[in-house]
CSV table of N, CA, C and O in Angstrom, one decimal:
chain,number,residue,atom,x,y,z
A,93,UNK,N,109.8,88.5,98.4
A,93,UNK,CA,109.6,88.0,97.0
A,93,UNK,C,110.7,88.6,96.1
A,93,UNK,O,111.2,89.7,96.5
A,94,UNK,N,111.1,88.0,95.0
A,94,UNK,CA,112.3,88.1,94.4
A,94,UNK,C,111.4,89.1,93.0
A,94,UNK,O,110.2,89.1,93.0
A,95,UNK,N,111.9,89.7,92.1
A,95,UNK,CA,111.6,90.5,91.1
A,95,UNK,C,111.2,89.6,89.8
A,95,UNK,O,110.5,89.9,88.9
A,96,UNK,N,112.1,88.1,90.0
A,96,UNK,CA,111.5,87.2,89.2
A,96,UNK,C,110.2,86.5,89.2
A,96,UNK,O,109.5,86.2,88.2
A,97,UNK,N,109.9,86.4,90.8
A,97,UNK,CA,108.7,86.5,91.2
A,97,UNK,C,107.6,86.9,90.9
A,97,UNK,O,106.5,86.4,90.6
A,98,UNK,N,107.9,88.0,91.1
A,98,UNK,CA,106.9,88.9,90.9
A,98,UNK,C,106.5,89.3,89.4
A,98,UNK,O,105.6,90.1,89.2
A,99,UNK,N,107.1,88.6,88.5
A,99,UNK,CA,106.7,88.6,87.0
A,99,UNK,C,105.6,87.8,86.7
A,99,UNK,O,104.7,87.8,85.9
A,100,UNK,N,105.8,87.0,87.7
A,100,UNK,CA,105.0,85.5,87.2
A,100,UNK,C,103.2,86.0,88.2
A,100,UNK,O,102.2,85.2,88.4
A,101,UNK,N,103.2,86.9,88.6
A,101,UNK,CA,102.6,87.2,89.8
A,101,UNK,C,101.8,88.3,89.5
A,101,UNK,O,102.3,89.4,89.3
A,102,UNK,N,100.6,88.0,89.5
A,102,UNK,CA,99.5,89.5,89.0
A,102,UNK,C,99.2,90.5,90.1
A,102,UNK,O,99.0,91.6,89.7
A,103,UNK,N,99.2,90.4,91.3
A,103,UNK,CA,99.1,91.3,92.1
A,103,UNK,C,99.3,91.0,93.9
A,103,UNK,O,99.3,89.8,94.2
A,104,UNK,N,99.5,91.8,94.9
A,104,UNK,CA,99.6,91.7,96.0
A,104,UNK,C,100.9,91.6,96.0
A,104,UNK,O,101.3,90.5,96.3
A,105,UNK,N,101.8,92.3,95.6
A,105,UNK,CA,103.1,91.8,95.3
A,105,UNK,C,104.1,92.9,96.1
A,105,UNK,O,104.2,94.1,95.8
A,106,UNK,N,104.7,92.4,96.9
A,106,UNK,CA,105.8,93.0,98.0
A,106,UNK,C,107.2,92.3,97.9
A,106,UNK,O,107.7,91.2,98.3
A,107,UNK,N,107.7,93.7,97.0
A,107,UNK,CA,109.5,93.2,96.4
A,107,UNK,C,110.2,94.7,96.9
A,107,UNK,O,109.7,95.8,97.2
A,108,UNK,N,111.3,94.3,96.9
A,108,UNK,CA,112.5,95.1,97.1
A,108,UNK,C,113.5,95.2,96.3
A,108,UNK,O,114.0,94.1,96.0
A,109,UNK,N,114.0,96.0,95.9
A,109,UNK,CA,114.8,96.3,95.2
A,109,UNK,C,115.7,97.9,94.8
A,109,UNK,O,115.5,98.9,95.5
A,110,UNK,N,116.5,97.8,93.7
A,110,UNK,CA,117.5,98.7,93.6
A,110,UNK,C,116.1,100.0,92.3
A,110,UNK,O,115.1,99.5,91.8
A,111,UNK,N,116.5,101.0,92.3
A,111,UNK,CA,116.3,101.9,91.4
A,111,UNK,C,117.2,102.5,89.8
A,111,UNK,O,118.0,103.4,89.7
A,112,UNK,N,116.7,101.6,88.8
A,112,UNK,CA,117.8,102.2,87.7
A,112,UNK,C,116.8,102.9,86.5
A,112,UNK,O,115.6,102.9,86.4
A,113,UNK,N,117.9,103.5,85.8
A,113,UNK,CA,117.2,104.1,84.6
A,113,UNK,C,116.2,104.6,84.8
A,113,UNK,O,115.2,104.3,84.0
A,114,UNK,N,116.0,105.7,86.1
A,114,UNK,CA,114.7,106.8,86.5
A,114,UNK,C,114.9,107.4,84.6
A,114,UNK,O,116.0,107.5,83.9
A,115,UNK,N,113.3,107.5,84.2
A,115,UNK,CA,113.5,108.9,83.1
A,115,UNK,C,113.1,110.1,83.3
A,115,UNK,O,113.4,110.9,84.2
A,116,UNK,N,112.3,110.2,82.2
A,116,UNK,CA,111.7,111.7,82.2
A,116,UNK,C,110.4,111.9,82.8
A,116,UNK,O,109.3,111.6,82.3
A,117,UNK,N,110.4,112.1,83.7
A,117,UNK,CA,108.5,112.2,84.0
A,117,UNK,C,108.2,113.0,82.9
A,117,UNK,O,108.9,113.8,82.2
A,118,UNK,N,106.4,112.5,82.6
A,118,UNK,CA,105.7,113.1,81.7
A,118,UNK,C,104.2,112.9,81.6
A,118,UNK,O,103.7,111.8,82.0
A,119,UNK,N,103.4,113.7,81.1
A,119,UNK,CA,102.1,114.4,81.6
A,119,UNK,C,101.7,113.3,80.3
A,119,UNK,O,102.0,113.1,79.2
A,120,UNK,N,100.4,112.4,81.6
A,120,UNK,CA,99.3,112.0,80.4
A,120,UNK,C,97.9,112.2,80.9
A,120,UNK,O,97.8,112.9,82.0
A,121,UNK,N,97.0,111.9,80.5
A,121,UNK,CA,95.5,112.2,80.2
A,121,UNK,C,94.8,110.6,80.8
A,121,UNK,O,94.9,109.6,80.1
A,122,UNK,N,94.2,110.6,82.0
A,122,UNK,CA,93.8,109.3,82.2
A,122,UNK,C,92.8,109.6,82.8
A,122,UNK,O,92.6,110.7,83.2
A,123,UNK,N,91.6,108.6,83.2
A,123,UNK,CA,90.4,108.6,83.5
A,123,UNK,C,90.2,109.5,84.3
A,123,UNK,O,89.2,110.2,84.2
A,124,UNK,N,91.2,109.4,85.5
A,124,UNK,CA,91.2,110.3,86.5
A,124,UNK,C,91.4,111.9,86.8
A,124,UNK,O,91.2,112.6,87.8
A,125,UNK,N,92.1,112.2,85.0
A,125,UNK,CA,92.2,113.7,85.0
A,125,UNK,C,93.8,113.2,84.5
A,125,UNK,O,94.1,112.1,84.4
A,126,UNK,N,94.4,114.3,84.2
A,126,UNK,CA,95.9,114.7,84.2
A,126,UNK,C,96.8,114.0,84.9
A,126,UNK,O,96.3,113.5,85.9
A,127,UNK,N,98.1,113.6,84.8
A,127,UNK,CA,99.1,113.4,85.6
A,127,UNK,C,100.7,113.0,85.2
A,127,UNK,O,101.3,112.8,84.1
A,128,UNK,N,100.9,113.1,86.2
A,128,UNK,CA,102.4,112.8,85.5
A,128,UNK,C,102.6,111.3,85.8
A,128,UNK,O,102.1,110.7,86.8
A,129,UNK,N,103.5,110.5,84.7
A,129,UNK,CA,104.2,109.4,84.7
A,129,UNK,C,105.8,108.9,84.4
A,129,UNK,O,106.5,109.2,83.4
A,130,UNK,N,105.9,108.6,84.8
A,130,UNK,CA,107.6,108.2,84.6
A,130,UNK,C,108.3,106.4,84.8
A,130,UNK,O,108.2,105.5,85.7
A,131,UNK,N,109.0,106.4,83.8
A,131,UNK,CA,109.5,104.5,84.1
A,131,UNK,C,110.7,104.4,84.3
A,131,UNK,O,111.5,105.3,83.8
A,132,UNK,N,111.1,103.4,85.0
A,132,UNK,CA,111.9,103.6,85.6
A,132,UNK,C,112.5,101.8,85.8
A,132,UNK,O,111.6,101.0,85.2
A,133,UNK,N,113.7,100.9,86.4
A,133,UNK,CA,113.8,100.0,86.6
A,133,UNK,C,114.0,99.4,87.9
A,133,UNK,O,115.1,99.5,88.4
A,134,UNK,N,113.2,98.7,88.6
A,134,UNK,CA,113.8,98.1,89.8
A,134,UNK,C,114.3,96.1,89.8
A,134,UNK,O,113.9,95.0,89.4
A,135,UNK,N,115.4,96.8,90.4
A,135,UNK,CA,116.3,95.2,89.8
A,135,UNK,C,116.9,95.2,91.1
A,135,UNK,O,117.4,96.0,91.8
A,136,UNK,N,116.9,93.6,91.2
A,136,UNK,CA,117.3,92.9,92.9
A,136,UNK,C,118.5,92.1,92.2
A,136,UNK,O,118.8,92.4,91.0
A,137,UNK,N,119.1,91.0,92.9
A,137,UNK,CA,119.9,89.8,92.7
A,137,UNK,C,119.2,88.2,91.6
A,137,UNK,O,119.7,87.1,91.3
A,138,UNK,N,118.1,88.7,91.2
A,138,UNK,CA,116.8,87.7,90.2
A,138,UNK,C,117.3,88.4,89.2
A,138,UNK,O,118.2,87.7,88.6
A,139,UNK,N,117.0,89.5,88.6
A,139,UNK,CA,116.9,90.4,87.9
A,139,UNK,C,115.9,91.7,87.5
A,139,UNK,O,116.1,92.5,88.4
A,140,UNK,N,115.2,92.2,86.7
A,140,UNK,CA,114.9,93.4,86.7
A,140,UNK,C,113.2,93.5,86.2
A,140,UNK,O,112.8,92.6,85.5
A,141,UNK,N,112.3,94.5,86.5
A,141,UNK,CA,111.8,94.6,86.3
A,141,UNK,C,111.0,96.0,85.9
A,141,UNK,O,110.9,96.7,86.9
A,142,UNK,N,110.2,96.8,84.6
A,142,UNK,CA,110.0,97.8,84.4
A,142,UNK,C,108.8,98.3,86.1
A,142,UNK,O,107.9,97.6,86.5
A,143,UNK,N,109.4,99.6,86.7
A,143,UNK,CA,108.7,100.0,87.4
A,143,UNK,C,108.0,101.3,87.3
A,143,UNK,O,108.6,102.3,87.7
A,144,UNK,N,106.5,101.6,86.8
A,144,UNK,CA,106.3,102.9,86.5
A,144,UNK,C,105.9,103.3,88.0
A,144,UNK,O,105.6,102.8,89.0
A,145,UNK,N,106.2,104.6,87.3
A,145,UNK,CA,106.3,105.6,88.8
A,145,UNK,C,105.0,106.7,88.7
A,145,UNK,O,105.1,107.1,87.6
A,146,UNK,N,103.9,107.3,89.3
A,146,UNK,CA,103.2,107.8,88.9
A,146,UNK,C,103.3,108.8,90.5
A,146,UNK,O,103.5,108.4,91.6
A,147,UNK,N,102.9,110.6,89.8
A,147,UNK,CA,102.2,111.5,90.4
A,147,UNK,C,103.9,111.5,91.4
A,147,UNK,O,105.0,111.5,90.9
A,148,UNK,N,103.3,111.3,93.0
A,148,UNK,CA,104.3,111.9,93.9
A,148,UNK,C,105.4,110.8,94.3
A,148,UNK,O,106.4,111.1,95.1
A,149,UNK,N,105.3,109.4,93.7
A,149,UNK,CA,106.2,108.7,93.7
A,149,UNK,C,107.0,109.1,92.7
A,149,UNK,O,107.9,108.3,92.7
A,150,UNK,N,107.3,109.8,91.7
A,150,UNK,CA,107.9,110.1,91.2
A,150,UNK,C,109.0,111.0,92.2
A,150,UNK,O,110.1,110.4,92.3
A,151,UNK,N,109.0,111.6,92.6
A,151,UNK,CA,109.7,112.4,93.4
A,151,UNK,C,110.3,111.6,94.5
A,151,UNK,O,111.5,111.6,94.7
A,152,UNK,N,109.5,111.0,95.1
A,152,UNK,CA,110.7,110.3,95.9
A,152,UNK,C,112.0,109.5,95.9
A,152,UNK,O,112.8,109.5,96.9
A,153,UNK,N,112.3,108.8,94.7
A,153,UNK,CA,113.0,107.8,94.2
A,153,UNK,C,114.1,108.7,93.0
A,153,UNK,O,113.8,109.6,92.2
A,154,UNK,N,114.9,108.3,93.1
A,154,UNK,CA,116.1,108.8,93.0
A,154,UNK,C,116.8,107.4,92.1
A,154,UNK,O,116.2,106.4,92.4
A,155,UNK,N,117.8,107.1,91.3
A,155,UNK,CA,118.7,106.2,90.6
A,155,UNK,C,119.6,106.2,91.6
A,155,UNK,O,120.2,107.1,92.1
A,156,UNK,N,119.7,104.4,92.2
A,156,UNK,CA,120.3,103.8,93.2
A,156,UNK,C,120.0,103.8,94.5
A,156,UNK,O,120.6,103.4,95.4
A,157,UNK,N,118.5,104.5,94.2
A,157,UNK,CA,117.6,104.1,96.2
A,157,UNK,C,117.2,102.7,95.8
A,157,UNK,O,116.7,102.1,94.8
A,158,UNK,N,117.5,102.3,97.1
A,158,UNK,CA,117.1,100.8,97.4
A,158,UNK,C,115.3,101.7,98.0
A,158,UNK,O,115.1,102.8,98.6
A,159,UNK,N,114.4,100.7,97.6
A,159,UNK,CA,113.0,100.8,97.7
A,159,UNK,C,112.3,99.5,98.1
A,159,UNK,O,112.5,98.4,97.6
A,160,UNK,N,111.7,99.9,98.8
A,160,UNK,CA,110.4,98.8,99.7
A,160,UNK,C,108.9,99.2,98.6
A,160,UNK,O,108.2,100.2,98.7
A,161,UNK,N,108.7,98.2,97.9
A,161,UNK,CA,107.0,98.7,97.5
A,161,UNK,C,106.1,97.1,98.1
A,161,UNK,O,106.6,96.0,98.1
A,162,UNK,N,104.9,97.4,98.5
A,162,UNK,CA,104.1,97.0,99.1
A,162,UNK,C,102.4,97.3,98.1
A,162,UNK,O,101.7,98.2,97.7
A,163,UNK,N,102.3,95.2,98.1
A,163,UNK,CA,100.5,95.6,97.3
A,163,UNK,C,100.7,96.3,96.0
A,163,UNK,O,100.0,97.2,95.6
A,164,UNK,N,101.9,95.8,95.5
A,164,UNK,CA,101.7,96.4,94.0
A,164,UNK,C,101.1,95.7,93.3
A,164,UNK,O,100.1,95.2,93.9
A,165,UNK,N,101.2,95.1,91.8
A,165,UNK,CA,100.7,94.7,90.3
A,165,UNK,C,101.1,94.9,89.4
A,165,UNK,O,101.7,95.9,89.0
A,166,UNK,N,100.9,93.7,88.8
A,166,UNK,CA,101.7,93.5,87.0
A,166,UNK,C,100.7,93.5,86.0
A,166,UNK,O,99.6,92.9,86.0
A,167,UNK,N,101.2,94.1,85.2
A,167,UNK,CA,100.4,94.3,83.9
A,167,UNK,C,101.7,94.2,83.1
A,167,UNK,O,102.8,94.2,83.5
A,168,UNK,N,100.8,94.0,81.1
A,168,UNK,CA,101.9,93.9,80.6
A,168,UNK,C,101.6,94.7,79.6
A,168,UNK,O,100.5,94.8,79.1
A,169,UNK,N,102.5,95.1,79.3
A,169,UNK,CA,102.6,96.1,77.6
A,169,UNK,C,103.9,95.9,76.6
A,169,UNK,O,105.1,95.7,76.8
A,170,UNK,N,103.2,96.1,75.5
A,170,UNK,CA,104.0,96.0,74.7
A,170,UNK,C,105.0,94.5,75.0
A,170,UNK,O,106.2,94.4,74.6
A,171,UNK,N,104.5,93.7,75.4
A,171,UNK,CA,105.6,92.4,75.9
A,171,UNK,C,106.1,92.2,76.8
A,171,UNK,O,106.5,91.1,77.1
A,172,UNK,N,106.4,93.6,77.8
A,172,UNK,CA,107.0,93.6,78.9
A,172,UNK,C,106.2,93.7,80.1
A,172,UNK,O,105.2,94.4,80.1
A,173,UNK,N,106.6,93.1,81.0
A,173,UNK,CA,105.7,93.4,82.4
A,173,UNK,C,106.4,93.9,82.9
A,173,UNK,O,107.5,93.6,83.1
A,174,UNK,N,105.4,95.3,83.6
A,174,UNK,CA,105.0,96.2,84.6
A,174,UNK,C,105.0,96.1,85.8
A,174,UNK,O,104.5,95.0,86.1
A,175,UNK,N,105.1,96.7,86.7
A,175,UNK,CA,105.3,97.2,88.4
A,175,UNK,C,104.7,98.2,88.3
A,175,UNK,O,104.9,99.2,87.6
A,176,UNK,N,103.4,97.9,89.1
A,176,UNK,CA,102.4,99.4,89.2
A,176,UNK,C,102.1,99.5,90.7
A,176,UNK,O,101.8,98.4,91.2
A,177,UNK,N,102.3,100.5,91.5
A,177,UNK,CA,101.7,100.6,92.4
A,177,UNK,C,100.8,101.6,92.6
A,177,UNK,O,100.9,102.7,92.2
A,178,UNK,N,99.9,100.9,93.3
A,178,UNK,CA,98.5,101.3,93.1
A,178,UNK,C,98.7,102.6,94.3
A,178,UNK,O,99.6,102.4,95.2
A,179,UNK,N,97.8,103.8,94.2
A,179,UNK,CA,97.7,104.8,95.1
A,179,UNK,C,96.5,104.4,96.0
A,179,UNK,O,96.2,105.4,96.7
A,180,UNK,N,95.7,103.5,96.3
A,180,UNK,CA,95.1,103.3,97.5
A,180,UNK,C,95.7,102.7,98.2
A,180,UNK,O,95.9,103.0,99.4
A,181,UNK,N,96.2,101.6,97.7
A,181,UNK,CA,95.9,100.3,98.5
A,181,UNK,C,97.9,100.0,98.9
A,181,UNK,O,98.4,99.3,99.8
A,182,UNK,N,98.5,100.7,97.8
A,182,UNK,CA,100.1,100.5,97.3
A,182,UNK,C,101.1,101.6,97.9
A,182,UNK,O,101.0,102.8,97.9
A,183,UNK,N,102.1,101.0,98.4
A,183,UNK,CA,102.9,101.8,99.2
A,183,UNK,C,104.6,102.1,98.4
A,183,UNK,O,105.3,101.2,98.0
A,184,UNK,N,104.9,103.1,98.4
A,184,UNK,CA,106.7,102.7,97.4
A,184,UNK,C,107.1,103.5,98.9
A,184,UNK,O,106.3,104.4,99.3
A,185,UNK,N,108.4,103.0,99.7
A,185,UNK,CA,109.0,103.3,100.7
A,185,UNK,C,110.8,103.3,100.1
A,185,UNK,O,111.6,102.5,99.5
A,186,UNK,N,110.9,104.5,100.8
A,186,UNK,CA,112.6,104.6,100.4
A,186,UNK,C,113.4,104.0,101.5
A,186,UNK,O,113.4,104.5,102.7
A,187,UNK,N,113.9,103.1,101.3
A,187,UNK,CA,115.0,102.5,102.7
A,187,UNK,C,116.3,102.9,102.1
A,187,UNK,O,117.0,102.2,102.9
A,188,UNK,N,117.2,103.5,101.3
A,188,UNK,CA,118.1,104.3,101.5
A,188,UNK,C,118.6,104.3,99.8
A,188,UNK,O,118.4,103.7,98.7
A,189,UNK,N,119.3,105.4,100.3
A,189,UNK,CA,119.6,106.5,99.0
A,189,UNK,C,121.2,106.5,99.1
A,189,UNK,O,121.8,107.2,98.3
C-alpha cells in the first residue's frame, strides 16, 4: 500500500516507507499512565504522511531508515492525518538505516 493510500484508509494499514523530520520525543499523560511521544514523517514515492512514534518505537527509527509498519491506523488532528501504530496488535520494523 502506497502512503496515499493509506490516508484514505482507517485501519489495518501495512505501508513502507522513508523516515523524515524525527523530533523531539516528549512525555504526555494518557489513560494508560505516562509516556513518551514523538512525530515524525514517513514518506514513499505517493507522498507523505505524519507518523507518530510512541514509548520504544521511538528509539528505533532514526531520519532516513526505510521502515516496514504493519496493522497500523489513521486518525486525524488538527486536519492532518496520522500513522498510529498500535502496541498490540502493530508492528514498526527497521529494514535499513
Amino acid at each position: 500500500m502506497t502512503i496515499e493510500d493509506a490516508k484514505n484508509q482507517r485501519s489495518d494499514i501495512n505501508v513502507q516507507g522513508t523516515i523524515e523530520e524525527k523530533g523531539e520525543a516528549r512525555t504526555v499523560n494518557t489513560k494508560y499512565g505516562e509516556t513518551q511521544v514523538c512525530d515524525s514523517y514517513l514518506v514513499d514515492e505517493s507522498g507523505r504522511i505524519k507518523l507518530t512514534l510512541w514509548g520504544e518505537d521511538i528509539e528505533k527509527v532514526n531520519n532516513g531508515d526505510t521502515v516496514s509498519i504493519q496493522g497500523a491506523y489513521t486518525t486525524t488532528f488538527r486536519n492532518e492525518v496520522q500513522l498510529n501504530v498500535p502496541k498490540k496488535n502493530g508492528k514498526l520494523e527497521v529494514i535499513s538505516n
